[in-house]
Coordinates of C-alpha atoms in Angstrom, one line a residue:
X1 CA 35.5 -143.8 139.0
X2 CA 32.1 -142.3 139.7
X3 CA 30.5 -144.6 137.1
X4 CA 28.5 -147.5 138.4
X5 CA 29.9 -151.0 137.6
X6 CA 27.2 -151.6 135.0
X7 CA 28.5 -148.9 132.6
X8 CA 32.1 -148.7 133.6
X9 CA 34.4 -150.7 131.3
X10 CA 37.0 -153.0 132.7
X11 CA 39.6 -151.0 130.8
X12 CA 38.6 -147.8 132.7
X13 CA 38.9 -149.8 135.9
X14 CA 42.4 -150.8 134.9
X15 CA 43.3 -147.1 134.3
X16 CA 41.9 -146.2 137.7
X17 CA 44.0 -148.9 139.2
X18 CA 47.1 -147.5 137.6
X19 CA 46.3 -144.0 138.9
X20 CA 45.9 -145.4 142.4
X21 CA 49.3 -147.1 142.1
X22 CA 51.0 -143.9 140.9
X23 CA 49.4 -141.4 143.2
X24 CA 48.4 -143.1 146.4
X25 CA 50.9 -146.0 146.5
X26 CA 53.6 -143.9 144.8
X27 CA 54.8 -146.9 142.9
X28 CA 57.8 -146.5 140.6
X29 CA 57.0 -145.7 137.0
X30 CA 58.3 -149.1 135.9
X31 CA 56.1 -150.9 138.3
X32 CA 53.0 -149.0 137.2
X33 CA 53.8 -149.8 133.6
X34 CA 54.4 -153.4 134.3
X35 CA 51.2 -153.8 136.3
X36 CA 49.3 -152.0 133.6
X37 CA 50.6 -154.4 130.9
X38 CA 50.0 -157.5 133.0
X39 CA 46.3 -156.6 133.8
X40 CA 45.8 -155.6 130.2
X41 CA 46.9 -159.1 129.1
X42 CA 44.1 -160.5 131.3
X43 CA 41.4 -158.2 130.0
X44 CA 42.4 -158.9 126.4
X45 CA 42.2 -162.6 127.1
X46 CA 38.8 -162.3 128.8
X47 CA 37.5 -160.3 125.9
X48 CA 38.4 -163.1 123.5
X49 CA 37.3 -165.8 126.0
X50 CA 33.9 -164.2 126.4
X51 CA 33.5 -162.8 123.0
X52 CA 32.8 -159.2 124.2
X53 CA 34.6 -156.3 125.8
X54 CA 34.5 -156.9 129.6
X55 CA 32.8 -154.4 131.8
X56 CA 33.6 -153.8 135.4
X57 CA 30.5 -155.7 136.6
X58 CA 31.7 -158.7 134.5
X59 CA 34.8 -159.0 136.6
X60 CA 32.8 -160.0 139.6
X61 CA 32.0 -163.2 137.7
X62 CA 35.6 -164.2 136.8
X63 CA 36.0 -167.8 138.0
X64 CA 39.1 -169.8 138.9
X65 CA 38.5 -171.7 135.7
X66 CA 38.7 -168.5 133.7
X67 CA 42.0 -167.6 135.4
X68 CA 43.4 -171.1 135.0
X69 CA 42.5 -170.8 131.3
X70 CA 44.4 -167.5 131.2
X71 CA 47.5 -168.9 132.8
X72 CA 47.3 -171.9 130.4
X73 CA 47.0 -169.6 127.5
X74 CA 50.1 -167.7 128.7
X75 CA 52.0 -170.9 129.1
X76 CA 51.0 -171.8 125.5
X77 CA 52.5 -168.6 124.2
X78 CA 55.9 -169.5 125.8
X79 CA 55.8 -167.3 128.8
X80 CA 57.9 -168.8 131.6
X81 CA 56.6 -169.5 135.1
X82 CA 58.4 -166.5 136.5
X83 CA 56.7 -164.2 134.1
X84 CA 53.3 -165.8 134.7
X85 CA 53.8 -165.5 138.5
X86 CA 54.4 -161.8 138.1
X87 CA 51.2 -161.5 135.9
X88 CA 49.2 -163.3 138.6
X89 CA 50.5 -161.0 141.3
X90 CA 49.4 -158.0 139.2
X91 CA 45.9 -159.5 138.7
X92 CA 45.6 -160.2 142.5
X93 CA 46.5 -156.5 143.2
X94 CA 43.9 -155.4 140.6
X95 CA 41.1 -157.5 142.1
X96 CA 42.0 -156.2 145.6
X97 CA 41.7 -152.7 144.3
X98 CA 38.4 -153.5 142.7
X99 CA 37.0 -154.8 146.0
X100 CA 38.3 -151.9 148.1
X101 CA 37.6 -148.9 145.8
X102 CA 35.0 -150.0 143.2
X103 CA 32.9 -152.4 145.2
X104 CA 33.5 -155.4 143.0
X105 CA 34.5 -158.3 145.1
X106 CA 36.0 -161.5 143.6
X107 CA 38.4 -163.8 145.5
X108 CA 39.1 -166.1 142.5
X109 CA 42.7 -164.7 142.0
X110 CA 43.6 -165.5 145.6
X111 CA 42.6 -169.1 145.1
X112 CA 45.1 -169.5 142.3
X113 CA 48.4 -171.3 143.0
X114 CA 51.4 -169.2 142.0
X115 CA 53.4 -170.8 139.2
X116 CA 56.8 -171.9 140.5
X117 CA 59.8 -170.5 138.8
X118 CA 61.9 -173.3 137.2
X119 CA 65.2 -173.8 138.9
X120 CA 68.0 -173.3 136.5
X121 CA 70.1 -176.4 135.7
X122 CA 73.5 -176.6 137.3
X123 CA 76.3 -175.5 135.0
X124 CA 79.4 -177.6 135.7
X125 CA 82.8 -177.2 134.3
X126 CA 84.1 -179.8 131.9
X127 CA 86.4 -182.5 133.4
X128 CA 89.4 -180.9 131.8
X129 CA 88.5 -177.4 132.9
X130 CA 88.0 -178.5 136.5
X131 CA 91.3 -180.5 136.6
X132 CA 93.2 -177.6 135.0
X133 CA 91.7 -175.2 137.5
X134 CA 92.8 -177.2 140.5
X135 CA 96.3 -177.5 139.1
X136 CA 96.7 -173.9 138.0
X137 CA 94.8 -171.6 140.4
X138 CA 97.4 -171.7 143.1
X139 CA 100.0 -170.4 140.7
X140 CA 98.2 -167.1 140.5
X141 CA 98.7 -166.4 144.2
X142 CA 101.1 -163.8 145.4
X143 CA 103.3 -166.1 147.5
X144 CA 104.1 -169.7 148.1
X145 CA 101.9 -170.0 151.2
X146 CA 98.8 -168.6 149.4
X147 CA 99.6 -170.9 146.4
X148 CA 99.5 -173.9 148.7
X149 CA 96.3 -172.8 150.4
X150 CA 94.4 -172.0 147.2
X151 CA 95.5 -175.3 145.6
X152 CA 94.3 -177.2 148.7
X153 CA 91.0 -175.4 148.9
X154 CA 90.0 -175.7 145.3
X155 CA 91.1 -179.3 145.1
X156 CA 88.9 -180.0 148.1
X157 CA 85.9 -178.2 146.6
X158 CA 86.1 -180.2 143.4
X159 CA 87.4 -183.5 144.9
X160 CA 84.8 -183.7 147.7
X161 CA 81.9 -181.6 146.3
X162 CA 81.8 -179.3 149.3
X163 CA 80.0 -175.9 149.5
X164 CA 82.4 -173.0 150.2
X165 CA 80.8 -172.5 153.6
X166 CA 81.5 -176.2 154.5
X167 CA 85.1 -176.1 153.4
X168 CA 85.8 -172.9 155.2
X169 CA 84.2 -174.2 158.4
X170 CA 86.8 -177.0 158.7
X171 CA 89.5 -176.8 161.4
X172 CA 93.0 -178.0 161.4
X173 CA 92.1 -181.1 163.3
X174 CA 89.7 -182.1 160.5
X175 CA 92.6 -182.5 158.1
X176 CA 93.6 -185.8 159.7
X177 CA 90.1 -187.3 159.4
X178 CA 89.1 -189.6 156.7
X179 CA 86.2 -189.5 156.0
X180 CA 85.6 -185.9 156.8
X181 CA 82.5 -185.2 158.9
X182 CA 80.8 -182.3 157.2
X183 CA 78.0 -180.2 158.7
X184 CA 75.8 -179.0 155.9
X185 CA 72.5 -177.2 155.7
X186 CA 70.1 -177.6 158.6
X187 CA 73.1 -178.9 160.7
X188 CA 72.8 -182.2 158.9
X189 CA 76.1 -184.2 159.1
X190 CA 77.5 -186.4 156.4
X191 CA 80.6 -188.4 155.8
X192 CA 82.8 -187.5 152.8
X193 CA 85.8 -189.7 151.9
X194 CA 89.1 -187.9 151.3
X195 CA 90.9 -189.0 148.2
X196 CA 94.7 -189.2 148.2
X197 CA 95.2 -186.2 146.0
X198 CA 93.2 -184.1 148.5
X199 CA 95.3 -185.4 151.4
X200 CA 98.5 -184.5 149.5
X201 CA 97.6 -180.9 148.7
X202 CA 96.3 -180.3 152.3
X203 CA 99.5 -181.7 153.6
X204 CA 101.4 -179.3 151.4
X205 CA 99.5 -176.4 152.8
X206 CA 99.8 -177.2 156.5
X207 CA 103.5 -176.2 156.9
X208 CA 102.5 -172.7 155.9
X209 CA 99.5 -172.6 158.3
X210 CA 100.1 -169.7 160.8
X211 CA 99.3 -171.7 163.9
X212 CA 98.5 -175.3 163.1
X213 CA 96.4 -175.3 166.3
X214 CA 93.9 -178.1 166.0
X215 CA 91.0 -175.8 166.9
X216 CA 92.0 -173.0 164.4
X217 CA 90.5 -172.7 160.9
X218 CA 92.0 -175.0 158.3
X219 CA 92.0 -172.3 155.7
X220 CA 93.2 -168.9 156.9
X221 CA 93.4 -165.4 155.3
X222 CA 96.5 -163.5 154.7
X223 CA 96.2 -161.8 158.1
X224 CA 95.2 -165.0 160.0
X225 CA 91.7 -165.9 161.0
X226 CA 89.2 -167.9 159.0
X227 CA 89.3 -167.3 155.2
X228 CA 86.5 -165.0 153.9
X229 CA 84.3 -166.5 151.2
X230 CA 84.6 -163.2 149.3
X231 CA 88.4 -163.9 148.9
X232 CA 87.6 -167.3 147.4
X233 CA 85.1 -165.8 145.0
X234 CA 87.7 -163.2 143.9
X235 CA 90.3 -165.8 143.3
X236 CA 87.9 -167.7 141.1
X237 CA 87.0 -164.5 139.1
X238 CA 90.7 -163.8 138.5
X239 CA 91.3 -167.4 137.3
X240 CA 88.3 -167.5 135.0
X241 CA 89.4 -164.3 133.3
X242 CA 92.9 -165.7 132.9
X243 CA 91.7 -169.1 131.7
X244 CA 88.9 -167.7 129.5
X245 CA 86.1 -169.4 131.3
X246 CA 82.5 -168.2 131.4
X247 CA 80.7 -166.4 134.3
X248 CA 79.3 -169.8 135.4
X249 CA 82.8 -170.8 136.6
X250 CA 82.3 -170.1 140.3
X251 CA 83.5 -172.0 143.4
X252 CA 80.0 -173.6 143.6
X253 CA 80.3 -174.8 140.0
X254 CA 83.0 -177.1 141.3
X255 CA 80.4 -178.8 143.4
X256 CA 78.2 -179.1 140.3
X257 CA 81.2 -180.5 138.4
X258 CA 81.9 -183.0 141.2
X259 CA 78.3 -184.4 141.0
X260 CA 78.1 -184.4 137.2
X261 CA 81.5 -186.1 136.7
X262 CA 80.6 -188.7 139.3
X263 CA 77.3 -189.4 137.4
X264 CA 79.1 -189.6 134.1
X265 CA 81.6 -192.0 135.7
X266 CA 78.8 -194.4 136.6
X267 CA 78.0 -193.4 140.2
X268 CA 74.4 -194.0 141.3
X269 CA 72.2 -191.1 142.3
X270 CA 71.7 -192.3 145.9
X271 CA 75.5 -192.2 146.5
X272 CA 75.8 -188.8 145.0
X273 CA 72.9 -187.6 147.1
X274 CA 74.7 -188.8 150.3
X275 CA 78.0 -187.2 149.3
X276 CA 76.4 -183.9 148.5
X277 CA 74.2 -184.0 151.6
X278 CA 70.9 -183.4 149.6
X279 CA 67.8 -183.9 151.7
X280 CA 65.8 -184.9 148.7
X281 CA 66.8 -187.2 145.8
X282 CA 64.9 -184.9 143.4
X283 CA 67.5 -182.2 144.0
X284 CA 70.3 -184.7 143.0
X285 CA 68.2 -185.8 139.9
X286 CA 68.8 -182.3 138.4
X287 CA 72.3 -183.6 137.4
X288 CA 70.7 -186.2 135.1
X289 CA 69.1 -183.4 133.2
X290 CA 72.5 -181.7 132.8
X291 CA 73.9 -185.0 131.5
X292 CA 71.0 -185.3 129.0
X293 CA 71.5 -181.7 127.8
X294 CA 75.1 -182.4 127.2
X295 CA 74.3 -185.6 125.3
X296 CA 71.9 -183.6 123.1
X297 CA 74.6 -181.0 122.4
X298 CA 77.0 -183.8 121.3
X299 CA 74.3 -185.3 119.1
X300 CA 73.6 -181.9 117.5
X301 CA 77.3 -181.3 116.9
X302 CA 78.1 -184.7 115.5
X303 CA 75.2 -186.6 114.1
X304 CA 74.4 -186.1 110.3
X305 CA 70.6 -186.0 111.0
X306 CA 71.1 -182.9 113.2
X307 CA 72.2 -180.9 110.1
X308 CA 68.9 -181.5 108.3

């Protein structure tokens, strides 16, 4: 670290950075190793980009164009946005260290936009799986009351595309409303029609309701009070183990299933957006990608050209 920038290699600066992380910042071993790899990727790229081993002094001349080329190179090697974002974070930390400890100031890394991690596509259940779940999940309850409650709740989640929090926020008085007035994220309200099958199963649950007071929770726990989301998650885990469903079979997957099956049935995106309460149509458009992925799977499974 006593070497002037002109004769100190960028690699030695990297090693000094790792010593700083380990001794002064007391970073975890895994963090130090990851940052070391990430910065090494940049230095190796710059070496090839410039046609020479980079020295510490050269790092002062790294431009946003150089860094964009590095990020583009990483994308070309198949690294995902999440990985590239982590590499950029390590590079930023490295350049901050260079400025504070080695006198080499370069703000190019701070000018770079962080790659956004791609949102995973929704993973809905098939139509048959969703219908089977709503018909069978109540049968796994320990008594008749819980059976009626679980059947009503899961039928509502799938039949109306509600979030768990939205369904559990309903009160007894809401059961008589059609459409339901749902308060979603950001206190935004929307109208959701109630299909006859939903009315039927809710009507079958209400005689077991401990109070039936209009201001009390529609779905209650075994000891009364509003049903805990953790209980709903547990019921779903038990069912998917019994039914042989994958880990993607969650209560929220019923909301994805509602949207995907509506789209497959010919519903337009604007209508689905309104029913789900999405602020942006782009969020709803993710379900078209799910549909296209499934179409590709069908093609690969059935078309003769897919075997070639």
